Amino acid sequence: MKLIVVTFFALCIAQNTKAQELYPNSEPASINPKNTLGIRLMNEAYVTKDITRSWHGAMFMYGVNSKFMISAMFTTSNHHYKFLPANFIQKDTNNVEYVPNNNTTTQKYNYAFEAINLGFRYRFLNKDGDHKHFRMALYGNGVYAFQPHDEAETTLMGDNKGIGGGIISTALINKLAISFTGGIIKPFAYTQNQMAINYGNAYNYSLSFGYLIYPFKYKNFNQTNINLYAEFLGKSYDAMSITNNRKDVVLQNNKAYDNGNYIEFRPAIQFIVKSNLRIDCSTSLPILNKSYIRNYPLYLLNIQYYIFL
Amino acid sequence: MKNLKSIVLLLALIIKVEAFANFINAKVKVTGITCSMCSNSVNKALSSLTFVDKIEVDLEKAIFTISFKPNQTVNIDEIKNKIEGAGFSVGELIADFKFENVSITNDFHYQFQNSTYHFVNVKNQKLNDIVAVKFVDKGLTSTKEFKKYTTLTTFKCIKTGTTEACCNSNTKQRIYHITI
């Protein structure tokens, strides 16, 4: 783990590097160009003891003007059961057991359409200089999710209905591109019959660094660019609660329902082909605690393309 | 009568020659650019302008040399808007302009293709042939340069980029500020 971090920074310092801010695992304060449609296909996978879990998203981004962009993302995955699992048994305050799923047939993790995520990004500050800039942006997302989620850790990437927003600061000073994001996720409850899962708020933050390692000198648009990134993504989330017929349900002692926090290190390599096709390969490794909703290592592959309208 | 005809003809010729005076190209340094993908966005945005003929890009320095189609009205603000739309800024804009015997003095307002070009911080001279003019308006140069030039003229129009009391004009119109 340490070796990867050290090697990464050693490589960046050793090379005649330039800064890059097309972060694979977070968004910079810069926005999609005006009148341009960005299409990003996102893929995530990790292995559990039974199956390989994967998540796929298609994101469409459009630059309305030089400061404002909108986005729509559609996601699918095999992360969810169709209903809450039969063993998701809880007792209410009268000690009555509640089984949310009467379907006794074993559920499988089939692929299902997860969610629609609509978002915006507004760049409210822009200071451009010669080979440097500082930008700040506000972002917001609203998600409608269709699948059940029975863990306290929430996301706006397909797991939960809800809204989220935050602030992004990106600075580019000569060879260092650094970006900080701080945001909040306010999930909405998941309901099944009379039962409701009420999730707590989550707070997400990230710190990202990016470098161009090839080419040493830009000559033309056909040169493939290779960029390296080091990103640190953190999240802390509150515990969830369950109500049945509006009565509190006593939660079993399960770590999945508790609050938590973690920080992941996400190194990435990126190829930009013909100055338009962007391919991001990255992995995620826990450096402080672990996410409860995935296994490590997590593998990510993004492909992005701009259509100039 | 014959003389009058000659004069009219000569005048028409002068006017025609004057109309042929034009922008030839512009060298634009774009700031805030960090990647060839960004340069590509700027390139595509600039290519969509009707008066642009071709663009050569120095990716290393982020300098876009835009050649203009002959006899077409060039709108410098549209160049700026396209660059800003792609998410970047103009750091410097120097245009090659073909002048036909234009005598200028400091703060001279030159009318050309529905726009006025105000010469800032220049010596009295006669301009003939191709001259590189540098735009010093807000958004067409660095903030530092813009501020520097606002102190080099007493005319208020440099601050707003449109006609002010200083310009002796009743209509509100765009005034570009240029220097040599």
Short mmCIF file of C-alpha atoms in Angstrom, two decimals:
data_model
loop_
_atom_site.label_atom_id
_atom_site.label_comp_id
_atom_site.label_asym_id
_atom_site.label_seq_id
_atom_site.Cartn_x
_atom_site.Cartn_y
_atom_site.Cartn_z
CA MET A 1 0.00 0.00 0.00
CA LYS A 2 2.65 2.48 1.10
CA LEU A 3 4.77 1.30 -1.77
CA ILE A 4 2.10 2.31 -4.29
CA VAL A 5 1.81 5.80 -2.80
CA VAL A 6 5.58 6.30 -2.65
CA THR A 7 6.07 4.94 -6.17
CA PHE A 8 3.32 7.20 -7.48
CA PHE A 9 4.79 10.39 -6.07
CA ALA A 10 8.35 9.36 -6.92
CA LEU A 11 7.29 8.80 -10.52
CA CYS A 12 5.54 12.15 -10.66
CA ILE A 13 8.49 14.05 -9.23
CA ALA A 14 11.02 12.23 -11.35
CA GLN A 15 9.24 12.96 -14.61
CA ASN A 16 9.00 16.38 -16.14
CA THR A 17 5.36 16.46 -15.16
CA LYS A 18 2.48 18.81 -15.74
CA ALA A 19 -0.71 19.12 -13.78
CA GLN A 20 -3.94 17.44 -14.83
CA GLU A 21 -7.40 17.82 -13.43
CA LEU A 22 -9.60 15.35 -15.29
CA TYR A 23 -10.03 13.31 -12.12
CA PRO A 24 -11.49 9.83 -12.64
CA ASN A 25 -12.98 9.54 -9.15
CA SER A 26 -14.15 13.08 -8.46
CA GLU A 27 -15.19 16.14 -10.44
CA PRO A 28 -13.08 19.30 -10.81
CA ALA A 29 -14.57 22.78 -10.39
CA SER A 30 -14.24 23.20 -14.16
CA ILE A 31 -17.31 22.29 -16.16
CA ASN A 32 -18.35 20.68 -19.42
CA PRO A 33 -17.68 22.99 -22.42
CA LYS A 34 -20.67 25.03 -23.65
CA ASN A 35 -22.88 23.38 -26.28
CA THR A 36 -20.98 20.14 -25.88
CA LEU A 37 -22.44 16.80 -24.89
CA GLY A 38 -20.19 14.64 -22.76
CA ILE A 39 -21.01 10.95 -22.56
CA ARG A 40 -19.38 8.90 -19.83
CA LEU A 41 -19.77 5.17 -19.36
CA MET A 42 -18.80 4.17 -15.84
CA ASN A 43 -18.07 0.67 -14.59
CA GLU A 44 -17.18 -0.66 -11.16
CA ALA A 45 -16.54 -4.22 -10.06
CA TYR A 46 -15.47 -6.11 -6.98
CA VAL A 47 -15.45 -9.74 -6.00
CA THR A 48 -17.46 -11.21 -3.14
CA LYS A 49 -17.24 -14.82 -2.01
CA ASP A 50 -20.26 -15.73 -4.15
CA ILE A 51 -20.23 -13.52 -7.20
CA THR A 52 -18.57 -10.63 -8.92
CA ARG A 53 -20.59 -7.51 -8.24
CA SER A 54 -20.63 -4.87 -10.89
CA TRP A 55 -22.14 -1.47 -11.35
CA HIS A 56 -22.59 0.41 -14.62
CA GLY A 57 -23.62 3.97 -15.23
CA ALA A 58 -24.20 6.10 -18.29
CA MET A 59 -23.81 9.80 -17.68
CA PHE A 60 -24.77 12.56 -20.09
CA MET A 61 -23.35 16.02 -19.45
CA TYR A 62 -24.19 19.25 -21.21
CA GLY A 63 -22.63 22.70 -20.89
CA VAL A 64 -25.47 25.24 -20.86
CA ASN A 65 -23.07 28.17 -20.73
CA SER A 66 -19.54 28.87 -19.58
CA LYS A 67 -20.53 28.58 -15.91
CA PHE A 68 -23.38 26.10 -15.71
CA MET A 69 -23.70 22.47 -16.69
CA ILE A 70 -26.37 19.83 -16.23
CA SER A 71 -26.08 16.07 -16.11
CA ALA A 72 -28.26 12.96 -16.16
CA MET A 73 -27.02 9.56 -15.07
CA PHE A 74 -28.72 6.19 -15.41
CA THR A 75 -27.34 3.26 -13.46
CA THR A 76 -27.68 -0.51 -13.31
CA SER A 77 -26.02 -3.11 -11.10
CA ASN A 78 -26.33 -6.53 -9.54
CA HIS A 79 -25.96 -5.03 -6.06
CA HIS A 80 -29.55 -5.37 -4.97
CA TYR A 81 -32.24 -7.93 -4.27
CA LYS A 82 -35.60 -7.11 -5.74
CA PHE A 83 -37.06 -6.93 -2.22
CA LEU A 84 -35.43 -6.61 1.16
CA PRO A 85 -34.00 -10.03 2.05
CA ALA A 86 -36.13 -12.51 4.01
CA ASN A 87 -33.55 -12.59 6.78
CA PHE A 88 -33.94 -8.84 7.21
CA ILE A 89 -36.02 -9.61 10.32
CA GLN A 90 -36.53 -6.95 12.89
CA LYS A 91 -38.60 -6.67 16.01
CA ASP A 92 -40.72 -3.66 16.78
CA THR A 93 -41.05 -2.13 20.25
CA ASN A 94 -43.79 -4.67 21.11
CA ASN A 95 -41.32 -7.44 20.33
CA VAL A 96 -43.35 -8.44 17.27
CA GLU A 97 -41.20 -9.79 14.52
CA TYR A 98 -41.52 -8.17 11.18
CA VAL A 99 -40.57 -9.98 8.00
CA PRO A 100 -40.41 -7.50 5.15
CA ASN A 101 -40.41 -10.15 2.48
CA ASN A 102 -42.96 -12.98 2.45
CA ASN A 103 -41.53 -14.36 -0.73
CA THR A 104 -39.82 -17.55 0.40
CA THR A 105 -38.05 -18.22 -2.91
CA THR A 106 -34.38 -17.44 -2.72
CA GLN A 107 -33.64 -14.07 -4.24
CA LYS A 108 -30.73 -13.62 -6.57
CA TYR A 109 -28.54 -10.64 -7.27
CA ASN A 110 -29.83 -9.99 -10.75
CA TYR A 111 -29.00 -6.94 -12.81
CA ALA A 112 -31.64 -4.30 -12.42
CA PHE A 113 -32.13 -0.68 -13.39
CA GLU A 114 -31.09 1.20 -10.27
CA ALA A 115 -31.59 4.90 -10.47
CA ILE A 116 -31.80 8.17 -12.35
CA ASN A 117 -29.52 10.91 -11.08
CA LEU A 118 -30.03 14.49 -12.29
CA GLY A 119 -27.40 17.04 -11.41
CA PHE A 120 -25.88 20.43 -12.04
CA ARG A 121 -22.56 22.15 -11.50
CA TYR A 122 -22.15 25.92 -11.28
CA ARG A 123 -18.68 27.41 -11.52
CA PHE A 124 -18.97 30.62 -9.55
CA LEU A 125 -15.32 31.59 -9.35
CA ASN A 126 -12.69 31.49 -12.06
CA LYS A 127 -9.22 32.95 -11.94
CA ASP A 128 -7.20 31.98 -14.98
CA GLY A 129 -3.53 32.74 -15.31
CA ASP A 130 -0.60 31.63 -17.40
CA HIS A 131 -0.35 27.88 -16.67
CA LYS A 132 -2.37 28.28 -13.52
CA HIS A 133 -5.94 28.67 -12.43
CA PHE A 134 -8.17 28.58 -9.42
CA ARG A 135 -11.80 27.62 -9.72
CA MET A 136 -14.68 27.03 -7.36
CA ALA A 137 -18.00 25.40 -8.09
CA LEU A 138 -21.21 24.35 -6.39
CA TYR A 139 -22.88 21.10 -7.33
CA GLY A 140 -26.17 19.42 -6.61
CA ASN A 141 -27.81 16.10 -7.38
CA GLY A 142 -31.27 14.63 -7.07
CA VAL A 143 -31.75 10.89 -7.35
CA TYR A 144 -34.72 8.63 -7.84
CA ALA A 145 -33.70 5.05 -7.01
CA PHE A 146 -35.78 1.96 -7.59
CA GLN A 147 -33.98 -0.78 -5.62
CA PRO A 148 -33.97 -1.55 -1.89
CA HIS A 149 -30.90 -0.68 0.14
CA ASP A 150 -30.58 -2.16 3.62
CA GLU A 151 -27.39 -0.56 4.88
CA ALA A 152 -26.70 2.70 6.70
CA GLU A 153 -24.04 3.78 4.24
CA THR A 154 -25.78 5.66 1.46
CA THR A 155 -24.80 6.83 -2.01
CA LEU A 156 -26.35 8.92 -4.74
CA MET A 157 -24.88 6.59 -7.36
CA GLY A 158 -27.87 4.25 -7.48
CA ASP A 159 -28.39 2.95 -3.96
CA ASN A 160 -30.59 5.67 -2.51
CA LYS A 161 -33.25 8.18 -3.32
CA GLY A 162 -32.22 11.58 -2.12
CA ILE A 163 -30.50 14.85 -2.73
CA GLY A 164 -26.94 15.97 -2.33
CA GLY A 165 -24.71 18.91 -2.91
CA GLY A 166 -21.43 20.51 -2.07
CA ILE A 167 -18.56 22.72 -3.02
CA ILE A 168 -15.49 22.02 -5.14
CA SER A 169 -12.22 23.98 -5.22
CA THR A 170 -9.65 23.20 -7.88
CA ALA A 171 -6.27 24.87 -8.09
CA LEU A 172 -3.67 24.38 -10.73
CA ILE A 173 -0.24 25.71 -9.95
CA ASN A 174 2.44 24.77 -12.43
CA LYS A 175 2.88 21.06 -11.90
CA LEU A 176 0.31 20.47 -9.23
CA ALA A 177 -3.41 20.09 -9.87
CA ILE A 178 -5.19 19.79 -6.58
CA SER A 179 -8.91 19.57 -5.97
CA PHE A 180 -10.96 19.44 -2.81
CA THR A 181 -14.62 18.49 -2.63
CA GLY A 182 -16.87 18.62 0.42
CA GLY A 183 -20.47 17.55 0.20
CA ILE A 184 -23.51 16.29 1.99
CA ILE A 185 -25.94 13.52 1.06
CA LYS A 186 -29.50 13.67 2.38
CA PRO A 187 -31.11 10.34 1.53
CA PHE A 188 -34.86 9.83 1.46
CA ALA A 189 -36.46 6.84 3.19
CA TYR A 190 -36.94 3.51 1.45
CA THR A 191 -40.42 2.12 1.98
CA GLN A 192 -41.75 -1.38 1.45
CA ASN A 193 -45.35 -2.00 2.53
CA GLN A 194 -45.64 -0.30 5.95
CA MET A 195 -41.96 -0.44 6.66
CA ALA A 196 -39.61 2.46 6.17
CA ILE A 197 -35.84 2.59 6.35
CA ASN A 198 -34.73 6.04 7.40
CA TYR A 199 -31.13 6.69 6.55
CA GLY A 200 -28.95 9.23 8.25
CA ASN A 201 -27.08 11.99 6.46
CA ALA A 202 -23.74 11.26 4.88
CA TYR A 203 -20.82 13.60 4.38
CA ASN A 204 -18.42 13.04 1.52
CA TYR A 205 -15.06 14.67 0.95
CA SER A 206 -12.17 14.11 -1.40
CA LEU A 207 -8.68 15.36 -2.10
CA SER A 208 -7.28 14.73 -5.57
CA PHE A 209 -3.94 15.19 -7.27
CA GLY A 210 -3.27 14.78 -10.97
CA TYR A 211 -0.25 14.73 -13.25
CA LEU A 212 0.42 14.45 -16.95
CA ILE A 213 3.28 12.03 -17.55
CA TYR A 214 3.15 11.73 -21.32
CA PRO A 215 3.72 13.44 -23.71
CA PHE A 216 6.60 15.55 -22.41
CA LYS A 217 5.73 18.16 -25.00
CA TYR A 218 2.34 18.63 -26.64
CA LYS A 219 2.69 18.57 -30.40
CA ASN A 220 -0.68 17.74 -31.89
CA PHE A 221 -4.18 16.57 -31.05
CA ASN A 222 -3.44 12.98 -32.07
CA GLN A 223 -0.92 12.31 -29.32
CA THR A 224 -2.24 9.95 -26.69
CA ASN A 225 -1.96 11.58 -23.28
CA ILE A 226 -1.21 9.52 -20.20
CA ASN A 227 -2.14 10.96 -16.83
CA LEU A 228 -1.64 9.66 -13.31
CA TYR A 229 -3.90 10.48 -10.41
CA ALA A 230 -3.90 10.01 -6.66
CA GLU A 231 -7.23 10.59 -5.01
CA PHE A 232 -8.34 10.24 -1.41
CA LEU A 233 -12.07 9.80 -0.95
CA GLY A 234 -13.69 9.86 2.44
CA LYS A 235 -17.18 9.46 3.73
CA SER A 236 -18.84 9.52 7.11
CA TYR A 237 -22.46 8.55 7.58
CA ASP A 238 -25.01 8.44 10.36
CA ALA A 239 -26.82 5.32 11.55
CA MET A 240 -30.12 4.27 10.02
CA SER A 241 -33.41 3.58 11.74
CA ILE A 242 -36.43 1.52 10.76
CA THR A 243 -40.09 2.09 11.41
CA ASN A 244 -42.92 -0.36 10.89
CA ASN A 245 -46.39 1.13 10.74
CA ARG A 246 -44.69 4.28 12.05
CA LYS A 247 -43.50 2.41 15.16
CA ASP A 248 -39.81 2.22 15.83
CA VAL A 249 -38.24 -1.13 15.12
CA VAL A 250 -35.49 -2.34 17.43
CA LEU A 251 -32.53 -2.91 15.20
CA GLN A 252 -30.50 -6.06 15.54
CA ASN A 253 -26.92 -5.54 16.43
CA ASN A 254 -25.60 -5.27 12.90
CA LYS A 255 -22.68 -3.18 11.78
CA ALA A 256 -24.48 -2.53 8.52
CA TYR A 257 -27.02 -0.35 10.32
CA ASP A 258 -24.50 1.67 12.32
CA ASN A 259 -22.81 4.92 11.55
CA GLY A 260 -19.34 4.77 10.08
CA ASN A 261 -16.55 6.55 8.31
CA TYR A 262 -13.73 5.59 6.03
CA ILE A 263 -11.09 6.94 3.65
CA GLU A 264 -10.04 5.23 0.44
CA PHE A 265 -6.98 5.77 -1.71
CA ARG A 266 -7.76 5.65 -5.41
CA PRO A 267 -4.76 5.63 -7.71
CA ALA A 268 -5.63 5.91 -11.39
CA ILE A 269 -4.13 5.93 -14.83
CA GLN A 270 -5.83 7.76 -17.65
CA PHE A 271 -5.40 7.67 -21.41
CA ILE A 272 -6.71 10.43 -23.62
CA VAL A 273 -6.90 9.32 -27.23
CA LYS A 274 -7.04 11.91 -30.01
CA SER A 275 -7.79 14.61 -27.45
CA ASN A 276 -11.33 13.38 -27.00
CA LEU A 277 -11.70 9.75 -25.94
CA ARG A 278 -10.89 9.51 -22.26
CA ILE A 279 -10.23 6.14 -20.63
CA ASP A 280 -9.80 5.97 -16.85
CA CYS A 281 -8.62 2.87 -15.03
CA SER A 282 -8.48 2.99 -11.28
CA THR A 283 -8.68 0.93 -8.17
CA SER A 284 -9.76 1.66 -4.65
CA LEU A 285 -7.92 0.62 -1.51
CA PRO A 286 -8.98 1.39 2.06
CA ILE A 287 -6.53 3.43 4.12
CA LEU A 288 -8.74 4.21 7.11
CA ASN A 289 -11.59 1.81 7.97
CA LYS A 290 -13.60 0.33 5.12
CA SER A 291 -16.73 0.99 3.19
CA TYR A 292 -19.48 -1.34 4.28
CA ILE A 293 -21.16 -1.58 0.89
CA ARG A 294 -18.33 -2.97 -1.19
CA ASN A 295 -15.34 -5.26 -1.09
CA TYR A 296 -11.76 -4.32 -1.82
CA PRO A 297 -10.06 -3.94 -4.14
CA LEU A 298 -12.63 -2.14 -6.20
CA TYR A 299 -11.86 -1.82 -9.92
CA LEU A 300 -13.14 1.10 -11.95
CA LEU A 301 -13.20 1.77 -15.68
CA ASN A 302 -14.62 4.97 -17.17
CA ILE A 303 -14.87 5.86 -20.82
CA GLN A 304 -15.79 9.39 -21.83
CA TYR A 305 -16.37 11.09 -25.16
CA TYR A 306 -17.35 14.62 -26.15
CA ILE A 307 -19.77 15.38 -28.94
CA PHE A 308 -19.41 18.96 -30.10
CA LEU A 309 -22.91 20.13 -31.04
CA MET B 1 -18.42 66.34 -66.15
CA LYS B 2 -15.71 63.93 -67.15
CA ASN B 3 -13.69 65.12 -64.17
CA LEU B 4 -16.60 64.55 -61.86
CA LYS B 5 -16.95 61.00 -63.20
CA SER B 6 -13.27 60.40 -62.55
CA ILE B 7 -13.58 61.75 -59.03
CA VAL B 8 -16.60 59.51 -58.34
CA LEU B 9 -14.72 56.54 -59.78
CA LEU B 10 -11.65 57.36 -57.75
CA LEU B 11 -13.76 57.75 -54.62
CA ALA B 12 -15.43 54.42 -55.29
CA LEU B 13 -12.03 52.85 -55.69
CA ILE B 14 -10.81 54.34 -52.42
CA ILE B 15 -13.94 53.14 -50.63
CA LYS B 16 -13.50 49.72 -52.19
CA VAL B 17 -9.88 49.57 -51.10
CA GLU B 18 -10.95 50.72 -47.65
CA ALA B 19 -13.54 47.93 -47.54
CA PHE B 20 -10.84 45.44 -48.36
CA ALA B 21 -8.86 46.47 -45.32
CA ASN B 22 -9.42 43.64 -42.94
CA PHE B 23 -8.32 41.37 -40.18
CA ILE B 24 -6.04 38.69 -41.56
CA ASN B 25 -5.46 36.57 -38.50
CA ALA B 26 -5.38 36.66 -34.73
CA LYS B 27 -3.00 35.02 -32.32
CA VAL B 28 -4.83 34.17 -29.15
CA LYS B 29 -3.13 32.97 -26.01
CA VAL B 30 -5.64 31.00 -23.97
CA THR B 31 -5.12 30.80 -20.22
CA GLY B 32 -6.29 28.17 -17.79
CA ILE B 33 -5.69 25.36 -20.28
CA THR B 34 -4.21 22.22 -18.83
CA CYS B 35 -4.72 19.45 -21.36
CA SER B 36 -4.95 18.70 -25.05
CA MET B 37 -8.59 17.74 -24.45
CA CYS B 38 -9.21 21.29 -23.25
CA SER B 39 -7.38 22.72 -26.29
CA ASN B 40 -9.52 20.48 -28.48
CA SER B 41 -12.69 21.96 -26.96
CA VAL B 42 -11.43 25.47 -27.66
CA ASN B 43 -10.43 24.46 -31.19
CA LYS B 44 -13.87 22.99 -31.94
CA ALA B 45 -15.64 26.02 -30.47
CA LEU B 46 -13.54 28.48 -32.52
CA SER B 47 -13.99 26.41 -35.70
CA SER B 48 -17.75 26.94 -35.45
CA LEU B 49 -17.36 30.70 -36.07
CA THR B 50 -18.44 31.56 -39.62
CA PHE B 51 -15.61 34.05 -40.21
CA VAL B 52 -12.88 31.60 -39.21
CA ASP B 53 -10.99 30.02 -42.08
CA LYS B 54 -8.45 27.81 -40.30
CA ILE B 55 -6.79 27.46 -36.92
CA GLU B 56 -3.27 26.46 -36.06
CA VAL B 57 -2.64 25.43 -32.49
CA ASP B 58 0.54 25.52 -30.47
CA LEU B 59 -0.59 23.05 -27.80
CA GLU B 60 2.48 23.55 -25.66
CA LYS B 61 1.93 27.30 -25.32
CA ALA B 62 -1.87 27.19 -25.77
CA ILE B 63 -1.64 29.75 -28.60
CA PHE B 64 -4.35 29.58 -31.26
CA THR B 65 -3.53 31.28 -34.58
CA ILE B 66 -6.85 31.94 -36.26
CA SER B 67 -6.89 32.84 -39.97
CA PHE B 68 -9.98 34.72 -41.08
CA LYS B 69 -11.93 34.33 -44.30
CA PRO B 70 -11.37 37.33 -46.57
CA ASN B 71 -14.16 39.93 -46.82
CA GLN B 72 -16.01 38.65 -43.79
CA THR B 73 -16.85 40.69 -40.73
CA VAL B 74 -14.65 39.53 -37.88
CA ASN B 75 -16.15 39.76 -34.42
CA ILE B 76 -13.42 39.67 -31.78
CA ASP B 77 -15.96 39.39 -28.94
CA GLU B 78 -17.32 36.18 -30.45
CA ILE B 79 -13.81 34.70 -30.28
CA LYS B 80 -13.68 35.61 -26.60
CA ASN B 81 -17.16 34.16 -25.98
CA LYS B 82 -16.27 30.86 -27.65
CA ILE B 83 -13.11 30.52 -25.54
CA GLU B 84 -14.99 31.38 -22.35
CA GLY B 85 -17.77 28.95 -23.33
CA ALA B 86 -15.19 26.17 -23.54
CA GLY B 87 -14.23 27.06 -19.96
CA PHE B 88 -11.11 29.17 -20.44
CA SER B 89 -9.99 32.79 -20.78
CA VAL B 90 -8.16 34.98 -23.25
CA GLY B 91 -4.71 35.84 -21.93
CA GLU B 92 -3.57 37.84 -24.96
CA LEU B 93 -5.03 38.61 -28.38
CA ILE B 94 -2.87 40.07 -31.12
CA ALA B 95 -4.45 40.50 -34.55
CA ASP B 96 -2.81 41.19 -37.89
CA PHE B 97 -4.77 43.98 -39.50
CA LYS B 98 -4.28 45.23 -43.02
CA PHE B 99 -4.48 49.02 -43.00
CA GLU B 100 -4.80 51.19 -46.09
CA ASN B 101 -3.21 54.55 -45.39
CA VAL B 102 -4.80 55.21 -42.03
CA SER B 103 -3.29 58.10 -40.09
CA ILE B 104 -3.58 57.59 -36.37
CA THR B 105 -2.98 59.68 -33.30
CA ASN B 106 -3.18 58.73 -29.64
CA ASP B 107 -6.81 57.97 -28.65
CA PHE B 108 -7.86 58.01 -32.32
CA HIS B 109 -11.19 56.20 -32.88
CA TYR B 110 -11.08 54.18 -36.07
CA GLN B 111 -14.39 53.06 -37.55
CA PHE B 112 -14.38 49.71 -39.25
CA GLN B 113 -17.16 47.23 -39.99
CA ASN B 114 -19.73 48.55 -37.51
CA SER B 115 -17.18 48.67 -34.73
CA THR B 116 -14.87 51.32 -33.39
CA TYR B 117 -11.22 50.64 -32.63
CA HIS B 118 -9.64 53.03 -30.16
CA PHE B 119 -5.87 53.34 -30.40
CA VAL B 120 -4.40 53.53 -26.90
CA ASN B 121 -0.87 54.66 -26.04
CA VAL B 122 0.31 55.11 -29.66
CA LYS B 123 2.47 57.66 -31.45
CA ASN B 124 1.19 59.70 -34.40
CA GLN B 125 1.82 57.66 -37.48
CA LYS B 126 0.47 56.50 -40.81
CA LEU B 127 -0.47 52.85 -40.98
CA ASN B 128 -0.10 51.03 -44.22
CA ASP B 129 0.05 47.32 -44.89
CA ILE B 130 -0.15 44.68 -42.17
CA VAL B 131 0.18 45.81 -38.57
CA ALA B 132 -0.06 43.66 -35.45
CA VAL B 133 -2.53 45.22 -33.05
CA LYS B 134 -2.91 44.10 -29.46
CA PHE B 135 -6.32 44.18 -27.80
CA VAL B 136 -6.24 45.62 -24.29
CA ASP B 137 -9.93 45.40 -23.35
CA LYS B 138 -11.12 43.56 -20.27
CA GLY B 139 -11.43 39.89 -21.15
CA LEU B 140 -9.20 40.24 -24.21
CA THR B 141 -5.97 40.51 -22.25
CA SER B 142 -4.78 39.65 -18.75
CA THR B 143 -6.29 41.60 -15.86
CA LYS B 144 -2.85 43.07 -15.18
CA GLU B 145 -2.44 44.36 -18.73
CA PHE B 146 -5.99 45.72 -18.81
CA LYS B 147 -5.39 47.66 -15.59
CA LYS B 148 -2.09 48.99 -16.96
CA TYR B 149 -3.76 50.38 -20.09
CA THR B 150 -6.64 51.97 -18.18
CA THR B 151 -4.02 54.28 -16.65
CA LEU B 152 -2.52 55.13 -20.06
CA THR B 153 -5.55 56.99 -21.37
CA THR B 154 -7.90 59.55 -19.91
CA PHE B 155 -10.78 58.15 -21.94
CA LYS B 156 -13.38 56.39 -19.82
CA CYS B 157 -14.51 54.09 -22.63
CA ILE B 158 -11.56 51.78 -21.93
CA LYS B 159 -13.17 50.74 -18.67
CA THR B 160 -16.58 49.87 -20.12
CA GLY B 161 -15.65 48.88 -23.67
CA THR B 162 -18.59 50.89 -25.00
CA THR B 163 -19.07 54.53 -26.08
CA GLU B 164 -18.90 57.01 -23.24
CA ALA B 165 -19.07 60.80 -23.06
CA CYS B 166 -15.44 60.88 -24.17
CA CYS B 167 -16.21 59.39 -27.58
CA ASN B 168 -18.45 62.14 -29.05
CA SER B 169 -21.00 59.61 -30.18
CA ASN B 170 -24.72 59.50 -29.47
CA THR B 171 -25.19 55.79 -30.03
CA LYS B 172 -24.05 53.18 -27.56
CA GLN B 173 -21.74 50.79 -29.35
CA ARG B 174 -18.81 48.49 -28.77
CA ILE B 175 -15.40 50.11 -28.72
CA TYR B 176 -12.41 47.85 -28.89
CA HIS B 177 -9.21 49.20 -27.43
CA ILE B 178 -6.05 48.37 -29.32
CA THR B 179 -2.42 49.29 -29.19
CA ILE B 180 0.56 48.74 -31.43
#
